[in-house]
mmCIF file of C-alpha atoms in Angstrom:
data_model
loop_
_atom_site.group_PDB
_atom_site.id
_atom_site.type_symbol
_atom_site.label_atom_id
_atom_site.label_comp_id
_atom_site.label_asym_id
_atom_site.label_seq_id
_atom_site.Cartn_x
_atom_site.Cartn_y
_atom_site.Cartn_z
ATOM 1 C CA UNK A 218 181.217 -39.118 -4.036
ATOM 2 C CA UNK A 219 181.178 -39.321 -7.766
ATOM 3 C CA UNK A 220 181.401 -43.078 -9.393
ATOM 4 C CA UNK A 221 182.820 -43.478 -13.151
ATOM 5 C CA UNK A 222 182.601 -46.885 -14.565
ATOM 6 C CA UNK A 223 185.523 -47.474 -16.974
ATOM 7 C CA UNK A 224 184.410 -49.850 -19.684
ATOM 8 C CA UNK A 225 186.806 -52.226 -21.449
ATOM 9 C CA UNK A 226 186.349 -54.809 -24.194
ATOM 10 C CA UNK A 227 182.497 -55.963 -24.759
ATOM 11 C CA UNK A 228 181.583 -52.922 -22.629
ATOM 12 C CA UNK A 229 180.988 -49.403 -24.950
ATOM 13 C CA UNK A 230 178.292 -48.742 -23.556
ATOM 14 C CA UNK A 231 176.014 -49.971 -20.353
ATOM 15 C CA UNK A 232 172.265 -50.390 -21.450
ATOM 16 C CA UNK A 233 170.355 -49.531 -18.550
ATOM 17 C CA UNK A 234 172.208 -46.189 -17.993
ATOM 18 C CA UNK A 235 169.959 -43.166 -18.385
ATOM 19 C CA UNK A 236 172.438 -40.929 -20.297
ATOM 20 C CA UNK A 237 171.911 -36.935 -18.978
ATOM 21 C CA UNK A 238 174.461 -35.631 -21.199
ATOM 22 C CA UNK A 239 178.089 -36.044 -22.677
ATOM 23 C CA UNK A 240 181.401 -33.653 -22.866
ATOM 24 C CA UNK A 241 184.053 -34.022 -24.680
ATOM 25 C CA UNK A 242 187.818 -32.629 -23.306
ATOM 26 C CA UNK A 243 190.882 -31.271 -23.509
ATOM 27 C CA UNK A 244 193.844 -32.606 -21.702
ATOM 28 C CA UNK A 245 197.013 -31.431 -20.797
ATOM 29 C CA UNK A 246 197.900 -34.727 -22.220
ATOM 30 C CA UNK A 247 195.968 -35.543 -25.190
ATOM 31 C CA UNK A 248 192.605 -36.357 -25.820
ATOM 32 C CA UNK A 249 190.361 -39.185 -23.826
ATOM 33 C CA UNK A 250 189.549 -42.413 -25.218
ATOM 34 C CA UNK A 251 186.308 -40.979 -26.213
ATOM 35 C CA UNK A 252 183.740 -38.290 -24.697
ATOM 36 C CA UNK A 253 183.117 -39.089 -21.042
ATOM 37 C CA UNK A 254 179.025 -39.949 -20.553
ATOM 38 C CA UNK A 255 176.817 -38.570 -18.040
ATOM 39 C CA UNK A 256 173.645 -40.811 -16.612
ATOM 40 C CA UNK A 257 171.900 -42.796 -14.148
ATOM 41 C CA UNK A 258 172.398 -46.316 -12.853
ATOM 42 C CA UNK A 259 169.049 -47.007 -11.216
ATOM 43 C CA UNK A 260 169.152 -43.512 -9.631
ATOM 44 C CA UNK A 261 172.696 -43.319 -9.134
ATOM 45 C CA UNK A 262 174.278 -40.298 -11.144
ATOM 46 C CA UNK A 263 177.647 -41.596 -12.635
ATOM 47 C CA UNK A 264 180.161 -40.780 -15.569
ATOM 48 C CA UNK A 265 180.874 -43.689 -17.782
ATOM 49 C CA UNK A 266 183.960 -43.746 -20.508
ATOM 50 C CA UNK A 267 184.601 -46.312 -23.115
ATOM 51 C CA UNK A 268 188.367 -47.366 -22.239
ATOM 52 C CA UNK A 269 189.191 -48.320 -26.138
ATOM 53 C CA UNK A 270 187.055 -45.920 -28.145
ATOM 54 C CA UNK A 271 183.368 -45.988 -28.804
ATOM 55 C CA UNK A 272 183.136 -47.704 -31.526
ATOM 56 C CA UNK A 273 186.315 -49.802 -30.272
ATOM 57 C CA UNK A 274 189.099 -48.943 -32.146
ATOM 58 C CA UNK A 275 192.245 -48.195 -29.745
ATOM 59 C CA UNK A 276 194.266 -51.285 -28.717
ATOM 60 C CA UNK A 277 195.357 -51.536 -25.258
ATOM 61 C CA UNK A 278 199.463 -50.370 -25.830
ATOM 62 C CA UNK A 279 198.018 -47.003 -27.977
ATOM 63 C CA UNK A 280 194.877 -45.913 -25.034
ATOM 64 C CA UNK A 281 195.830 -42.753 -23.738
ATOM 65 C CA UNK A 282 195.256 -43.259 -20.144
ATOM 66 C CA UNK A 283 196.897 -40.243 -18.577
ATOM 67 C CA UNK A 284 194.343 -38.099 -20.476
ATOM 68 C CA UNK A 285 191.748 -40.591 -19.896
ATOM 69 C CA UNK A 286 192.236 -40.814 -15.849
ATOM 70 C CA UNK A 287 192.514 -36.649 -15.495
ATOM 71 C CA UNK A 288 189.608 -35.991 -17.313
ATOM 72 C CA UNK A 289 187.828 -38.081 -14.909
ATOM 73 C CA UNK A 290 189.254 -36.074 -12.012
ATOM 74 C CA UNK A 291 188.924 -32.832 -13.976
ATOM 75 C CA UNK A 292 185.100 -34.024 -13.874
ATOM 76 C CA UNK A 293 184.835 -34.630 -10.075
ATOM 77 C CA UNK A 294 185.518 -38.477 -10.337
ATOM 78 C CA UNK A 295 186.355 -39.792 -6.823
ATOM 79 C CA UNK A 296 186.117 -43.548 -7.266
ATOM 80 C CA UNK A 297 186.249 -45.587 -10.546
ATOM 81 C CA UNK A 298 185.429 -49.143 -10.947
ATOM 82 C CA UNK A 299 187.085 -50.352 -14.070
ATOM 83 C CA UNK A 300 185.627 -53.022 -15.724
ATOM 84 C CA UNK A 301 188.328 -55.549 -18.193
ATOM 85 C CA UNK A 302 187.849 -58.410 -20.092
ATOM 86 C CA UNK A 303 191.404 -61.083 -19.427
ATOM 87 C CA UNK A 304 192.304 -64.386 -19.626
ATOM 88 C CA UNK A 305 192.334 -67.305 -16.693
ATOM 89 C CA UNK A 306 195.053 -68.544 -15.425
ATOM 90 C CA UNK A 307 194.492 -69.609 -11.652
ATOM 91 C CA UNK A 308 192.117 -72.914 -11.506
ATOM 92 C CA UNK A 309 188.907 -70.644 -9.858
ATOM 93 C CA UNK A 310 189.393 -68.207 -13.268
ATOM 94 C CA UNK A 311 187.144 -70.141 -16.019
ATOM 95 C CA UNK A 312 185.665 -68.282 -19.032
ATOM 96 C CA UNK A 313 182.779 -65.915 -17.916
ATOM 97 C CA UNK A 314 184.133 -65.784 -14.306
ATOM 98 C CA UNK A 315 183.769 -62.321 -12.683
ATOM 99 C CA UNK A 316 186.932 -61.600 -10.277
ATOM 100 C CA UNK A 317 187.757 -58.758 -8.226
ATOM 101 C CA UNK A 318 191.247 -58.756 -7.656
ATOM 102 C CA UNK A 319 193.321 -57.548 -5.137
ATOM 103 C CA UNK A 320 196.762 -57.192 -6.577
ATOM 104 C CA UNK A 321 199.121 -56.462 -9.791
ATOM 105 C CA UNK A 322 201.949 -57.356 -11.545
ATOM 106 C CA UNK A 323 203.055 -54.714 -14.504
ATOM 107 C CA UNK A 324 204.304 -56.728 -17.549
ATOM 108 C CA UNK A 325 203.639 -53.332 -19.785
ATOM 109 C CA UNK A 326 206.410 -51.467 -21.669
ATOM 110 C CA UNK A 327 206.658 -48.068 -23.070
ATOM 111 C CA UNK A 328 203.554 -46.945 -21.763
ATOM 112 C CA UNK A 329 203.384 -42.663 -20.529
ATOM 113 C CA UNK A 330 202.822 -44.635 -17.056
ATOM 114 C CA UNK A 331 203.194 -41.404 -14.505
ATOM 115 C CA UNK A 332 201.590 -37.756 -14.430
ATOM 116 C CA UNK A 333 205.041 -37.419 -12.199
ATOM 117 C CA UNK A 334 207.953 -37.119 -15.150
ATOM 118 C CA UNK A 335 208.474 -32.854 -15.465
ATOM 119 C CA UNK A 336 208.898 -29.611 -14.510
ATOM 120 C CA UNK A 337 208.812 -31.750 -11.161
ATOM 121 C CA UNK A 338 210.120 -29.317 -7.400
ATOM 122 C CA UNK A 339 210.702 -32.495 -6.056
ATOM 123 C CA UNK A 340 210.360 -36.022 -6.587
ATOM 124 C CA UNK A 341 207.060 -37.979 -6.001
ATOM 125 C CA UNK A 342 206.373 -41.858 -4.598
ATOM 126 C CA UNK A 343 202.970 -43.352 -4.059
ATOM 127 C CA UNK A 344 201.975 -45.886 -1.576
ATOM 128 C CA UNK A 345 200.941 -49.146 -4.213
ATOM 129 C CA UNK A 346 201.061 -51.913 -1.588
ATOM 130 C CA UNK A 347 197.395 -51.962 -2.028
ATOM 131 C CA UNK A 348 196.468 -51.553 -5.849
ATOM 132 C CA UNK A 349 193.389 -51.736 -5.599
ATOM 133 C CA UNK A 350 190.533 -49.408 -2.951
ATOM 134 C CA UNK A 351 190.149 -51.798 -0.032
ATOM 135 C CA UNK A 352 186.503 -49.896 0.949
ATOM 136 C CA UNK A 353 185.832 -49.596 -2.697
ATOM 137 C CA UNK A 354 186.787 -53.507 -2.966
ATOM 138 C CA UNK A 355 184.310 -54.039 -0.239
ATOM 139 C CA UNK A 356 181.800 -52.397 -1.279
ATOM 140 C CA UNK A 357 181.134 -54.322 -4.784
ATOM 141 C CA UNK A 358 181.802 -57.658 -3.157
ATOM 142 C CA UNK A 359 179.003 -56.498 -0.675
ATOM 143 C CA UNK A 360 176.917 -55.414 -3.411
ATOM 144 C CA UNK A 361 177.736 -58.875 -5.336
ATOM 145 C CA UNK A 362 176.383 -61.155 -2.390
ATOM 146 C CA UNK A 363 173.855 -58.961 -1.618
ATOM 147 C CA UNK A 364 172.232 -59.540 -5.515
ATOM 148 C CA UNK A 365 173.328 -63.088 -5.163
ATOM 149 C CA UNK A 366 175.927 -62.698 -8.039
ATOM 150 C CA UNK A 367 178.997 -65.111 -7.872
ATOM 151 C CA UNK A 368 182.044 -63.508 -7.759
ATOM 152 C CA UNK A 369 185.694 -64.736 -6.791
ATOM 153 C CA UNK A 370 186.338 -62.079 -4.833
ATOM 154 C CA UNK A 371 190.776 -61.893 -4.787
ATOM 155 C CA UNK A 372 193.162 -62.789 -7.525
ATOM 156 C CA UNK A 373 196.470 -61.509 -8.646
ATOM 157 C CA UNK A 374 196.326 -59.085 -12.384
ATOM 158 C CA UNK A 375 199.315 -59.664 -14.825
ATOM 159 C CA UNK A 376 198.835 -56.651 -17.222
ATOM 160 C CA UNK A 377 200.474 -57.559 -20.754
ATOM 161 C CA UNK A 378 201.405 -55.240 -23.311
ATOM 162 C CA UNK A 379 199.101 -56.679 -26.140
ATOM 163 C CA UNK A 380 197.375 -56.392 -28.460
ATOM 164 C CA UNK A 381 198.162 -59.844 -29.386
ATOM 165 C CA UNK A 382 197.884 -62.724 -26.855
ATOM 166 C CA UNK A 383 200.601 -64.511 -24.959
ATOM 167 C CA UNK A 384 202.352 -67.511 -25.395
ATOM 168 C CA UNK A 385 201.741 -70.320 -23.634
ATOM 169 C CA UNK A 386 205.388 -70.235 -22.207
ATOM 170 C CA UNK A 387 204.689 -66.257 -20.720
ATOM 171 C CA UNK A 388 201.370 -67.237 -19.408
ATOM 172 C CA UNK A 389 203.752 -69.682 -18.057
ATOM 173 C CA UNK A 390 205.602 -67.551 -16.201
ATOM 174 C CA UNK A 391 202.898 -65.405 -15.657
ATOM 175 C CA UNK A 392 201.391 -68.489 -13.435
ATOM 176 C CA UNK A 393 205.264 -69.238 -11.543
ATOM 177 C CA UNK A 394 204.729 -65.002 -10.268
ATOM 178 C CA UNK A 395 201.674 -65.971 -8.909
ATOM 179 C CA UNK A 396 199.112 -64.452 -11.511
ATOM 180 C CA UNK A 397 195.542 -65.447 -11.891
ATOM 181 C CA UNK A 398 194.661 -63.269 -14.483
ATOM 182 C CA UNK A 399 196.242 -62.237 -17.453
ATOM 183 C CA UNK A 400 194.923 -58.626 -19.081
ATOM 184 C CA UNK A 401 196.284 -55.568 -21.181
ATOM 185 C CA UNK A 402 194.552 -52.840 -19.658
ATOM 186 C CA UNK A 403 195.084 -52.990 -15.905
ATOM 187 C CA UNK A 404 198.122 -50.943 -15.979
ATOM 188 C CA UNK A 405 199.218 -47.744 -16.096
ATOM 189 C CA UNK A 406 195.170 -47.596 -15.044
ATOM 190 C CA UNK A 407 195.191 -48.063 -11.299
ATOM 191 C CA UNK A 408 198.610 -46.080 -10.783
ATOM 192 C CA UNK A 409 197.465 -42.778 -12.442
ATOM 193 C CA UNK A 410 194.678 -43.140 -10.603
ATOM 194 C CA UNK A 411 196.453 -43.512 -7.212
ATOM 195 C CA UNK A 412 198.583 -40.381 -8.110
ATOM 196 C CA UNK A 413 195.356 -38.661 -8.364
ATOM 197 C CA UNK A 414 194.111 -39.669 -5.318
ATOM 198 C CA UNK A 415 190.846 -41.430 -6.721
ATOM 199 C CA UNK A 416 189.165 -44.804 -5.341
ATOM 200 C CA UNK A 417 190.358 -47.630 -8.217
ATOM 201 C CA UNK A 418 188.705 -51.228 -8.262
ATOM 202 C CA UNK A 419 188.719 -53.244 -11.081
ATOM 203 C CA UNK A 420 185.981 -55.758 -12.394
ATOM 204 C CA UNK A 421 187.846 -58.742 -14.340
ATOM 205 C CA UNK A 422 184.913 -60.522 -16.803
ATOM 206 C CA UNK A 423 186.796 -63.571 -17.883
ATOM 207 C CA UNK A 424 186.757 -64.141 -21.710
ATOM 208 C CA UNK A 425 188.842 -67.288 -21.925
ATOM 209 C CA UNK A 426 191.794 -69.171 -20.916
ATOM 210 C CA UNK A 427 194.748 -68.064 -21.142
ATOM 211 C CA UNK A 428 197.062 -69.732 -23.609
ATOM 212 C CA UNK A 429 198.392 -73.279 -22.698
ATOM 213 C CA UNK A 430 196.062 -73.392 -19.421
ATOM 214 C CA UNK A 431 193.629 -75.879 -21.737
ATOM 215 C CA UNK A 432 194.522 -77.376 -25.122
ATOM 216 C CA UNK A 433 193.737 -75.526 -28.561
ATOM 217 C CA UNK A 434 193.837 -72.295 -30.134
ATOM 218 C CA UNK A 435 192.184 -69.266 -28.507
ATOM 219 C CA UNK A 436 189.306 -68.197 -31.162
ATOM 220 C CA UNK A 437 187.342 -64.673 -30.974
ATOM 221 C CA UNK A 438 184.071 -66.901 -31.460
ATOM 222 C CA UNK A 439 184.685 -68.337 -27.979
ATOM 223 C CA UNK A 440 185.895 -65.029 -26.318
ATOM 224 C CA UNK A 441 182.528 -62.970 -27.750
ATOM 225 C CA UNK A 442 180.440 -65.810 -26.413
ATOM 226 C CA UNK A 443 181.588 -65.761 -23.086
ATOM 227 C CA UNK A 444 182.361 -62.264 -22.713
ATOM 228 C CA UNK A 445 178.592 -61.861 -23.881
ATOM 229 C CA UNK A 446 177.650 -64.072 -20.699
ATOM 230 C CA UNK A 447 180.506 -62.178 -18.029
ATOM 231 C CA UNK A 448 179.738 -58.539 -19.155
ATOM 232 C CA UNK A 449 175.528 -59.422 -18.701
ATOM 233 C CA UNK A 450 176.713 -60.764 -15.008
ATOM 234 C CA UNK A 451 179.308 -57.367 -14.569
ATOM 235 C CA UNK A 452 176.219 -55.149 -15.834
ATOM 236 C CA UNK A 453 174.144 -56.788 -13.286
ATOM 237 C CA UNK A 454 177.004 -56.471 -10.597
ATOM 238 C CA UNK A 455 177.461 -52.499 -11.553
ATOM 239 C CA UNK A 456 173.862 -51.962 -11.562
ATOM 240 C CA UNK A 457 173.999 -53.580 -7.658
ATOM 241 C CA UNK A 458 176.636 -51.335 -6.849
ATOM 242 C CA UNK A 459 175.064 -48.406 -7.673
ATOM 243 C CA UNK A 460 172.021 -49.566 -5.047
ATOM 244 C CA UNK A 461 174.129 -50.095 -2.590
#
């Protein structure tokens, strides 16, 4: 099986991977986020892609993730572990938290969300009751308790549109639906993914709470300091996986 780690905000790049090599592509839908990166994990061969750009330029609502999600099957890609930086909502989900949530709710708009829209024979469903890989789920909450890294290991993903935040009266609502998590990236992600047939987990690194969960204003100081904290935690947590 081939493993590509999708890297989101605070994660361009993943310091202890030995990089072999790096290829650019074409798409039948664009271009990809940026060229996808060959290396090693501790000895595990992976592909790793920088969700927003490398340097980080794309907001969430312009990413191109049809492209980016074929090129990764076009590559061999079987299983991806996606890696996001959100908000907290639910009481467990404090800044530099790392959850592993087990379901979705789509708040996204306007997004190319399907690879199934033309020159369709007939029309095509997928199976989403389970958003997320159970085995693949498994396997990096094994490999968290295993290197003794703290995890909350369920949760429910509200994927926003962005790029700005939300208001305290959608995160809200956000919390009525049952969300613990609040990002911009999660979605169309994990359903092009399913349509293709590859393992999808995601990795949440929590940069802050959500708006109107605490008092005050939501500053980038706070998120970079905690993000700085999570993503050393999800590095460590990636790095395990790849052991396992």
């Amino acid at each position: 099986m081939t493993l590509a780690i999708i890297g989101g905000t605070g994660l361009t790049q993943i310091p202890d991977l030995l990089i072999t090599g790096e290829q650019s592509l074409d798409t039948p839908f664009g271009a990809p986020s940026a060229a996808y990166v060959f290396g090693e994990l501790d000895g595990r061969k992976l592909v790793f892609l920088a969700r927003h750009g490398n340097p980080h330029r794309i907001p969430p609502h312009k990413i191109n993730y049809r492209a980016n999600i074929w090129g990764l099957q076009a590559l061999g890609v079987t299983e991806i572990i996606a890696v996001a930086a959100v908000g907290g909502i639910g009481r467990e989900m404090a800044p530099a938290v790392i959850a592993i949530p087990d379901q979705l709710i789509d708040y996204s708009y306007g997004r190319e969300h399907t690879y199934f829209a033309d020159d369709l024979e007939q029309v095509t469903h997928i199976d989403f009751s389970e958003p997320y890989s159970p085995a693949l789920r498994a396997r990096i909450v094994a490999a968290a308790e295993q290197a003794g890294i703290a995890t909350v290991n369920h949760g429910i993903y509200g994927c926003t549109q962005g790029p700005r935040l939300e208001t305290p009266a959608e995160i809200k609502r956000m919390a009525n639906d049952g969300c613990d998590l609040v990002g911009m990236t999660g979605m169309p992600e994990a359903a092009l993914a399913r349509e293709l047939g590859i393992a999808y987990a995601n990795v949440s690194v929590v940069a802050n709470w959500a708006a109107g969960v605490v008092a005050g204003e939501i500053t980038m100081a706070e998120i970079e300091k905690n993000l700085h904290q999570g993503m050393n935690q999800a590095i460590m947590l990636l790095t395990a996986v790849a052991q396992a």
